[in-house]
XYZ file of C-alpha atoms in Angstrom:
515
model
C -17.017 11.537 11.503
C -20.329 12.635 10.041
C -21.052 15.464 12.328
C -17.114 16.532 11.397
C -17.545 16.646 7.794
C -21.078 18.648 8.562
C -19.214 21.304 10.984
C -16.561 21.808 8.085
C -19.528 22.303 5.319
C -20.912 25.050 7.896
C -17.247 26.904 8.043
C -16.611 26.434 4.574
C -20.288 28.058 3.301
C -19.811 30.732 6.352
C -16.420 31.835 5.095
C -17.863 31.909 1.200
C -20.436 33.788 2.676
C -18.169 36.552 4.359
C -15.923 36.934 1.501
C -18.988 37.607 -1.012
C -19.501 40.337 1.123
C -16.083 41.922 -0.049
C -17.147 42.366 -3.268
C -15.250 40.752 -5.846
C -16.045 38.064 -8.370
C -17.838 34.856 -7.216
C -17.899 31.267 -8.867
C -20.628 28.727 -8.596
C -21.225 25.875 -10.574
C -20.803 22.175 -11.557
C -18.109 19.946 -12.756
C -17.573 16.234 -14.078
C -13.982 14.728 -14.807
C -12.603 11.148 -15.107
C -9.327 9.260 -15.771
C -7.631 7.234 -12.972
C -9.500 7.219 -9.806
C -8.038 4.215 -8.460
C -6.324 2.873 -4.449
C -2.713 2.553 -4.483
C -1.376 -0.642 -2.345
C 1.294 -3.582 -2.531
C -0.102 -7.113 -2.021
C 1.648 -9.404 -0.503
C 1.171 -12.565 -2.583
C -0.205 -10.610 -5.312
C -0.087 -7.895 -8.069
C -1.755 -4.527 -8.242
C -3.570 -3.052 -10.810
C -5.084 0.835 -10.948
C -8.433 1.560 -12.481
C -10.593 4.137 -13.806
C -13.535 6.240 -12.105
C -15.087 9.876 -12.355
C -15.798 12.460 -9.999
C -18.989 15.039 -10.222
C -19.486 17.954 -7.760
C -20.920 21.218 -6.992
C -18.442 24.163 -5.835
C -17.875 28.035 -5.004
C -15.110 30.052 -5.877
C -14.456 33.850 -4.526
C -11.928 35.466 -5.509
C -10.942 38.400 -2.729
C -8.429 40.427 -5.615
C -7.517 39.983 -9.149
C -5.519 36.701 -8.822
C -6.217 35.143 -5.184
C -9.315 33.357 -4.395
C -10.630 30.311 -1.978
C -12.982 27.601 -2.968
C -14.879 24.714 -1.508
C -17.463 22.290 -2.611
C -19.610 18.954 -2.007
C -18.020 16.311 -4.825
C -18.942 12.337 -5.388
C -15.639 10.199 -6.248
C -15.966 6.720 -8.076
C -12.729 4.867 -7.913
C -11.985 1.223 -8.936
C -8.424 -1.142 -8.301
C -8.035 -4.749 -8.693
C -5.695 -7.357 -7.575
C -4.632 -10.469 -9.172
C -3.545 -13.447 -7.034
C -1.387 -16.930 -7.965
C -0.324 -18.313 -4.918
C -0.732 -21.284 -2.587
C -1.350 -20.971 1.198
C -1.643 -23.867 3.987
C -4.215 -24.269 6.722
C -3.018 -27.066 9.253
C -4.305 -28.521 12.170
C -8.093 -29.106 10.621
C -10.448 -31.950 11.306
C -12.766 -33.418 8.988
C -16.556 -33.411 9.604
C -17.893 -36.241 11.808
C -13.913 -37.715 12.011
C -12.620 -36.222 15.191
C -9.583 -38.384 15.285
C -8.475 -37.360 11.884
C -6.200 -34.092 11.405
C -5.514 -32.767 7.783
C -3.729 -29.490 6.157
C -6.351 -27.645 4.073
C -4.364 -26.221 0.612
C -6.041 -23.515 -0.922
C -4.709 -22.558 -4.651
C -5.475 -19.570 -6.330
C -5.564 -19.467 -10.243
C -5.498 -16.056 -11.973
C -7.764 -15.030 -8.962
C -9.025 -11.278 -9.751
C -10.768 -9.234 -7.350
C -12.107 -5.527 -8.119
C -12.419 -3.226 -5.203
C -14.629 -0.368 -5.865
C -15.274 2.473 -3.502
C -17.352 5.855 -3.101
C -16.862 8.780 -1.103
C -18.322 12.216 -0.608
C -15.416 14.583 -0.677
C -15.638 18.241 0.812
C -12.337 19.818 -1.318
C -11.338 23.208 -0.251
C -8.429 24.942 -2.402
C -6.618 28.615 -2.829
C -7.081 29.574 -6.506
C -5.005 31.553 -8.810
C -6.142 33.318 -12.197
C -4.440 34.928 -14.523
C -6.627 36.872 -17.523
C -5.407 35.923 -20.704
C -7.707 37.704 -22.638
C -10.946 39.327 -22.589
C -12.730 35.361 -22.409
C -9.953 32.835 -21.521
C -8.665 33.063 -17.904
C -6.049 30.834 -16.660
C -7.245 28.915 -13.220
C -4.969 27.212 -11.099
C -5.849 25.640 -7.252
C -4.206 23.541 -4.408
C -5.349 22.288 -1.484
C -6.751 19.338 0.732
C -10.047 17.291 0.134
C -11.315 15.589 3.233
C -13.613 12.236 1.998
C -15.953 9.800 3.771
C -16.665 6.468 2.558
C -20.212 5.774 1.278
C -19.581 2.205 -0.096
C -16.759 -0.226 -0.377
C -17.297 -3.762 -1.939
C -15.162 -6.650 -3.347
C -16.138 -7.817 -6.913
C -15.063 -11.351 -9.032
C -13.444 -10.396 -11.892
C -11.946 -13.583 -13.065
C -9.977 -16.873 -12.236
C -10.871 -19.610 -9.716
C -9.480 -21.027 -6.694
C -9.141 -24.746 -5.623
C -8.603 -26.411 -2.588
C -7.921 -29.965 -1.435
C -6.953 -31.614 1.954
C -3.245 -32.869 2.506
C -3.842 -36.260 4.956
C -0.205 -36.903 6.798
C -1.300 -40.061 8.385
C -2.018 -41.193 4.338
C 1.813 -40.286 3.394
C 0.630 -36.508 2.633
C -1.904 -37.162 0.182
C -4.207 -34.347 -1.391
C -7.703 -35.439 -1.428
C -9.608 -33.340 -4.219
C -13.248 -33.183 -5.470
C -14.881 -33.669 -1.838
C -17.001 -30.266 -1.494
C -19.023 -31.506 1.649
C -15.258 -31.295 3.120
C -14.603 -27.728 1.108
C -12.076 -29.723 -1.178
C -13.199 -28.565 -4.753
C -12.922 -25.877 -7.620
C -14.675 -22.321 -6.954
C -15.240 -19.738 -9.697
C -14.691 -15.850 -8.947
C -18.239 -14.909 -8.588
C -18.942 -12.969 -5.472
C -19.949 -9.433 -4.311
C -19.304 -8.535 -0.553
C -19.324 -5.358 0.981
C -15.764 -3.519 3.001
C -16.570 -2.760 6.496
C -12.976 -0.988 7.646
C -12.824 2.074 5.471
C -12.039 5.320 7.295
C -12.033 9.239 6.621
C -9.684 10.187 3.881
C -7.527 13.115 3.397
C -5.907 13.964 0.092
C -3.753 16.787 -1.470
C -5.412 17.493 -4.710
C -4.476 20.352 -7.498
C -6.294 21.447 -10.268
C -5.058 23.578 -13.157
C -7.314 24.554 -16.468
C -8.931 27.081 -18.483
C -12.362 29.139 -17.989
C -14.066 30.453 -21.291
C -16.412 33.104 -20.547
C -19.332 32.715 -22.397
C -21.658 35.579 -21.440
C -22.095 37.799 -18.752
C -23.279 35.966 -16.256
C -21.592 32.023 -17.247
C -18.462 30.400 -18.342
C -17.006 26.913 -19.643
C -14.345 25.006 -17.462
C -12.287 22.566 -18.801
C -8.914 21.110 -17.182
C -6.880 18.975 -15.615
C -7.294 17.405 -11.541
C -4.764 15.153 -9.689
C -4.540 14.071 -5.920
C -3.429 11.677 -3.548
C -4.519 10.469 -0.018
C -2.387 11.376 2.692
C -3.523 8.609 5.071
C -4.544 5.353 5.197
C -7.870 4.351 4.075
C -8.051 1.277 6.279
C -8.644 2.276 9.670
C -8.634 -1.058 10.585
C -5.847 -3.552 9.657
C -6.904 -7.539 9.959
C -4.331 -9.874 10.001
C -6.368 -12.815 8.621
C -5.972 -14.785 5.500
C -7.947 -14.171 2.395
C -10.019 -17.677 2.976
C -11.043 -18.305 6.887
C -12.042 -21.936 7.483
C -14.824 -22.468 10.092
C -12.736 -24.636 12.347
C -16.130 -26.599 13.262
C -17.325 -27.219 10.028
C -14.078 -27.087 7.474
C -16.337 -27.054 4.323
C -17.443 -23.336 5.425
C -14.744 -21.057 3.745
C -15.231 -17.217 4.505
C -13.733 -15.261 1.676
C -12.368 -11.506 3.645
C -11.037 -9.868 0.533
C -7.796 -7.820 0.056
C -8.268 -4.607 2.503
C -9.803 -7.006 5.259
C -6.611 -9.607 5.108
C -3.394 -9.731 5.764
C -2.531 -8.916 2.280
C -2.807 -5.243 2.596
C -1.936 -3.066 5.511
C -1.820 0.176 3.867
C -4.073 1.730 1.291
C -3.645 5.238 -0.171
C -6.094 7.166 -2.264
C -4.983 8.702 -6.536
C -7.156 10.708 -8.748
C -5.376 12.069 -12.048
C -7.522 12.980 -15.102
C -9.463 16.114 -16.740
C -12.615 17.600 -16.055
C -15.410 20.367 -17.652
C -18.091 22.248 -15.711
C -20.083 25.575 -16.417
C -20.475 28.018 -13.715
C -22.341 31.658 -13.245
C -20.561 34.560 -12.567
C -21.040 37.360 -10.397
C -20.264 40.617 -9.324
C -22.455 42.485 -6.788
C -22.941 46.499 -6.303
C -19.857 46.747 -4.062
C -17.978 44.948 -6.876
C -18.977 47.743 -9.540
C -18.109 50.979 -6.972
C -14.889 49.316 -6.464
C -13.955 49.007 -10.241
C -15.293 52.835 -10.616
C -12.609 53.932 -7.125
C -9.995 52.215 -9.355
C -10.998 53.964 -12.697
C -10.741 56.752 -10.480
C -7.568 56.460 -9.247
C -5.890 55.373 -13.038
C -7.046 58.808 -14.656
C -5.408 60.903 -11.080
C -2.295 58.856 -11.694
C -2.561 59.610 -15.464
C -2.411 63.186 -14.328
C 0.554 62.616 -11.787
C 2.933 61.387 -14.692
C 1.903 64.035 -17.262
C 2.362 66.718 -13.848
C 6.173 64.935 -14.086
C 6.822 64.885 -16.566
C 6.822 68.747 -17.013
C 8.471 69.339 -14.178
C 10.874 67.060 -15.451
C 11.441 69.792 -18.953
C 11.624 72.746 -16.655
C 14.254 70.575 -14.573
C 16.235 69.885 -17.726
C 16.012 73.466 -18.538
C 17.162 75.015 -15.429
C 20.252 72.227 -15.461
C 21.120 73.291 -18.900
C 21.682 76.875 -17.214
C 23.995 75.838 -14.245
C 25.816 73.633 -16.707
C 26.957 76.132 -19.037
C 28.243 78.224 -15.331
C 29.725 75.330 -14.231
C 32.113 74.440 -17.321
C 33.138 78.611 -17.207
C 34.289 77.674 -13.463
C 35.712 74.800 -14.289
C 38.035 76.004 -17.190
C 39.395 78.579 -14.727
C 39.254 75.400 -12.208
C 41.188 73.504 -14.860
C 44.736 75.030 -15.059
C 45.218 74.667 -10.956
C 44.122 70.943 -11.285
C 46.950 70.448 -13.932
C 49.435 71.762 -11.265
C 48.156 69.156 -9.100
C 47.596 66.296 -11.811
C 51.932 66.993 -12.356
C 52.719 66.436 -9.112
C 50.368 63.057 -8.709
C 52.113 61.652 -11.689
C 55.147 62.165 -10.070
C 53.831 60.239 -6.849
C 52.055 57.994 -9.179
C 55.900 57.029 -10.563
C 57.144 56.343 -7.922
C 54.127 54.244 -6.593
C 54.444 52.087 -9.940
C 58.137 51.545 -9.275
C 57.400 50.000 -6.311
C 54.226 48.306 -7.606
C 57.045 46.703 -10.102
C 59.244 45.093 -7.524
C 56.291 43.465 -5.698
C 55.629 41.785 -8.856
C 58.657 40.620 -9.369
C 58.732 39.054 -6.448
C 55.349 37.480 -7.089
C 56.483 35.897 -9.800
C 59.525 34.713 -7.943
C 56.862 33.554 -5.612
C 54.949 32.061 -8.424
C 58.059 29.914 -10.143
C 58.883 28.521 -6.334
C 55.051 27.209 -5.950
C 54.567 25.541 -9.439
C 58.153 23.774 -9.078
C 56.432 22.498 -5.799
C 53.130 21.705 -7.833
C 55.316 19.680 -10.238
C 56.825 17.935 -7.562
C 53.286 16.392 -6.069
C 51.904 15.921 -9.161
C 54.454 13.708 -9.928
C 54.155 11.853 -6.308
C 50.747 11.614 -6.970
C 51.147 9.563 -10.488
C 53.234 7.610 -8.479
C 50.605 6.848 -5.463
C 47.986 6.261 -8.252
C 49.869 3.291 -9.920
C 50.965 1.662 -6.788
C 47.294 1.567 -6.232
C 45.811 0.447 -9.411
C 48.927 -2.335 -9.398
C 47.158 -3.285 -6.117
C 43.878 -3.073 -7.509
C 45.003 -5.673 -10.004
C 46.274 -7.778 -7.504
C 43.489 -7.814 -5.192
C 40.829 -8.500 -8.094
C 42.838 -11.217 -9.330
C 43.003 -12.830 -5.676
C 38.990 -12.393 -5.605
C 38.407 -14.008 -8.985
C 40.542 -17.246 -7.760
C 38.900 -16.900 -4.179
C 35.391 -16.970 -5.589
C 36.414 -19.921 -8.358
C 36.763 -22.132 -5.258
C 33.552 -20.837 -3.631
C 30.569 -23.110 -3.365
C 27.661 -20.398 -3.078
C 24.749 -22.611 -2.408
C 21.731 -21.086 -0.717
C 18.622 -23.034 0.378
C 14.629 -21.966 0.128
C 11.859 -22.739 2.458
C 9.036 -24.821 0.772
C 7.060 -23.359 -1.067
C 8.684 -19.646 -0.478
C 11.452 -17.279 -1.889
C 12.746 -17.038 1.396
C 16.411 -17.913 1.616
C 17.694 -19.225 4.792
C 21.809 -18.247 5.443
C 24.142 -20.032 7.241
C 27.325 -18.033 8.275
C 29.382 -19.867 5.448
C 26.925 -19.004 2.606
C 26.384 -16.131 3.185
C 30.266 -14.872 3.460
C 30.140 -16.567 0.075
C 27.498 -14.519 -1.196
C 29.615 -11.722 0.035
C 32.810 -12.599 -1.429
C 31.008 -12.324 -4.950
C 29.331 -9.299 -4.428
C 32.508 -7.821 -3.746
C 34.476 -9.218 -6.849
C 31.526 -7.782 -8.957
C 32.109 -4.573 -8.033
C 35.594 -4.681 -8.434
C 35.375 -5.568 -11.685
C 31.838 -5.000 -14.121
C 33.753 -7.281 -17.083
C 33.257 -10.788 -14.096
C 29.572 -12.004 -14.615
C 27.354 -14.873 -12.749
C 24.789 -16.673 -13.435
C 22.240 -17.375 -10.388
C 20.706 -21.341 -11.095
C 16.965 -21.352 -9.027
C 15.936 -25.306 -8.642
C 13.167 -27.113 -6.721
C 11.904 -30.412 -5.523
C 9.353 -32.938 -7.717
C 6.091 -31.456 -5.493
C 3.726 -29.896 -7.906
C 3.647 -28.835 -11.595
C 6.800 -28.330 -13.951
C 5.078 -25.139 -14.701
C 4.767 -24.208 -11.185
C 8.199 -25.517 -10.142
C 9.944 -23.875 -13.049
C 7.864 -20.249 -12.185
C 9.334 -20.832 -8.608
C 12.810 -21.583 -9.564
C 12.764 -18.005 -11.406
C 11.452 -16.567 -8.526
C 14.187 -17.962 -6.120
C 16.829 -17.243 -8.528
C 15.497 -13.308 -8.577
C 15.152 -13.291 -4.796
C 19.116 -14.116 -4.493
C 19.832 -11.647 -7.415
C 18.113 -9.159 -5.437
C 20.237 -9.571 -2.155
C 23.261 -9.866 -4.618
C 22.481 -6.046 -5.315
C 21.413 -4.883 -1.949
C 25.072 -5.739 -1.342
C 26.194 -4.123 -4.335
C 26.691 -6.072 -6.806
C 25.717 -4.770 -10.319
C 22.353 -6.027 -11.531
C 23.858 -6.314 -14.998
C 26.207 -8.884 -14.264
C 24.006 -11.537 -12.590
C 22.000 -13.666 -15.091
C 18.782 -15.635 -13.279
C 18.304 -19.133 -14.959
C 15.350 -21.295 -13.444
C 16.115 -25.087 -13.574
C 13.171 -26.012 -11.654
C 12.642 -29.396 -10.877
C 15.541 -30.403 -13.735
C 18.768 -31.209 -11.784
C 18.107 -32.548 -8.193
C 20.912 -33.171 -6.541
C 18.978 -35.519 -3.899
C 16.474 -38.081 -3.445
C 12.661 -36.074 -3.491
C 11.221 -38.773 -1.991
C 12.611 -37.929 1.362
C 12.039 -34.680 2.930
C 15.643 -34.412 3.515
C 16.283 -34.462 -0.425
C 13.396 -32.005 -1.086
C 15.167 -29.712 0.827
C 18.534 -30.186 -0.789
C 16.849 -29.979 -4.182
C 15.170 -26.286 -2.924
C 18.124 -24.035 -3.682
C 19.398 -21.500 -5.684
C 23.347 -21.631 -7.025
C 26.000 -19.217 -8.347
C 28.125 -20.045 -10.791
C 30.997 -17.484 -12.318
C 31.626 -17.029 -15.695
């Protein structure tokens, strides 16, 4: 990929080189900018946040004509994200150190669990530019095109939070055995720094729009504004591992991957948008200057071509007003043997409107037969309209007593937002969704409840969360979001014994209610 980005630097400095040769004004210089120079992703037990970097870089700009120009250049970008985690994940099947007849589920909980990615990459951006002079020292400078990156560093960064994890024994009734680090079960802050090993070559469309401010002669001031976005992946290599790997011969060694090397993310997408200055030198060379004296040239010989006009445009007029004044005398003789023939086209012209007159009549003949007929459907149409709305009615009022009787229960995995349907249910589910949207005034309120395992905190954040998940489907079928209300119960209202699995599982549900 090296040797690519090398061969494009070649082709980009041997077509700068070429088009310097045309003669027209030439760019080179520095620039600096910063603002949001951040990845773009969606984690998927987590959230995403962007963050801020800068970008500094040498370029050329020629310009082959007064507005069109290309440019390249060698630029540095600094871009930060982070993602925040508050999730639980399981790892069965483990065995404890020196116990081989022991098995145990390793639970690994993280708490407001930050983690900062930062990356660099040396960018090769090469754009079409257009200026427009505004005056004699502020140009207008706008440019689009593609910026082809290669990673020079990746790494992972602690940022805040902690993580915990304890051991979950089934043959001791499911207990969680905490505070045991020689078995990994214990508290860990966020401090770590590891490097990213499956970044690839980036491509991004970037645009830049600003001002240049010439300050001499020979240099200028650039200020603006820059934007882009990557166009493919940055991961070239997607790992489907989680975030913490246990050493399956020695459980209390946790690798931590982080977020681009874990099945969290799968897709990763460069975003610059912020403003930037630089100062370049400007150049013309001799070519440049013999052009600009051919086109001084050619203004004052086109000078001369409208002022050459513009008197043969008099003697025109002149020579006009001459044949005018011969043509009226010809046409006042012409005159009296066109009002012989203007007589007897009136006459025609009579008889034509005559005619003219009894085709409109029977238009509007025509005309009373078709709006009778209009009057007609419009009235069978009022007439198909309230048969329908009276069946509307009817149909609605059928739905609202349907869905009264309805018992819309829907049931969660553990630990999940994952409803699982049975073919009742879900035609229940249906059944509302449909009397929704037959009617905004009906509204519902979605109840999300849990079992007794874990906090009341936890348990009521997850009975939200279920509660959303159904709303969610709710409107996938088209329901209206404004008429579904999400209340968590948590824990609150079980509806079975949690001290059997079976009752856990009852208690893990989410219900509709109509109001």
């Amino acid at each position: 990929m090296k040797r690519i980005m090398i061969t494009f630097a070649a082709v980009a400095l041997a077509l700068g080189a070429q088009a310097q040769q045309n003669g027209f004004d030439n760019y080179a210089g520095l620039t600096v900018g910063g603002g949001l120079n951040t990845m773009t992703y969606s984690p998927a037990n987590g959230d995403q946040s962007l963050g801020l970097g800068f970008d500094a870089g040498l370029h050329y700009v020629h310009f082959f004509n007064e507005h069109i120009g290309l440019g390249f250049g060698v630029h540095y970008t600094y871009a930060n994200a982070y993602a925040k985690y508050n999730y639980n994940e399981v790892t069965p099947g483990l065995t404890p150190a020196g116990n081989p007849n022991v098995t145990y589920n390793l639970s690994t909980n993280f708490n407001n669990w930050k983690e900062r990615q930062t990356v660099g990459l040396l960018g090769i951006p090469v754009e079409i530019f257009y200026r427009a002079l505004m005056s004699e020292k502020w140009t207008f400078i706008g440019g689009m095109g593609v910026q082809f990156d290669l990673p020079l560093h990746g790494n992972y960064a602690g940022a805040d939070g902690n993580y915990s994890t304890s051991g979950i024994f089934p043959a001791l009734g499911n207990y969680h055995v905490t505070d045991v680090p020689e078995q990994g079960f214990s508290t860990y802050d966020n401090t770590f720094d590891a490097k990213m090993d499956n970044l690839g070559f980036n491509v991004s469309a970037i645009v830049d729009l600003g001002f240049r401010v010439a300050m001499g002669n020979r240099w200028g001031f650039y200020f603006g504004l820059y934007g882009g976005y990557g166009l493919n992946n940055l991961i070239n290599e997607v790992k489907n591992e989680s975030m913490l790997v246990v050493n399956p011969a020695d459980p209390s060694q946790i690798a931590y991957n982080g977020t681009f090397a874990s099945n969290e993310v799968d897709k990763v997408h460069m975003l610059r948008a912020g403003v930037k200055i630089g100062i370049d030198l400007g150049w013309d060379d001799r070519s440049t200057i013999a052009e600009r004296e051919r086109i001084a040239a050619e203004k004052a010989a086109a000078e001369k071509a409208e002022a050459d006009r513009i008197a043969a445009e008099k003697a025109a007029a002149e020579r006009a007003a001459r044949e005018k004044a011969a043509a009226e005398k010809a046409a006042q003789e012409k005159a009296a043997a066109d009002r012989a023939a203007a007589e007897a086209a009136a006459a025609k012209a009579a008889a034509e409107r005559e005619a003219a007159e009894k085709a409109a009549a029977q238009a509007a003949a025509d005309k009373a037969a078709a709006e009778a007929a209009a009057t007609k459907a419009a009235a069978e149409r009022l007439a198909a309209e309230k048969a329908a709305r009276e069946r509307a009615e009817r149909t609605k009022a059928e739905a609202v007593k349907q869905i009264e009787a309805i018992n819309a229960t829907v049931y969660f995995e553990t630990a999940g937002t994952k409803a699982k349907f049975d073919e009742k249910t879900d035609a229940a589910i249906h059944a509302i969704c449909e009397a929704l949207k037959a009617d905004e005034k009906l509204t519902v309120t979605v109840f999300g409840h849990t079992d007794n395992t874990g906090s009341h905190e936890i348990n009521m954040k997850y009975g939200m969360k279920r509660a959303e998940a159904l709303r969610e489907y709710m409107v996938k079928l088209g329901a209206p979001k404004s008429s579904i209300k999400v209340v968590s119960k948590g824990p609150d209202e079980p509806i079975a014994d949690n001290d059997t699995a079976e009752g856990r599982a009852k208690n893990r549900r989410a219900t509709v209610e109509l109001k």
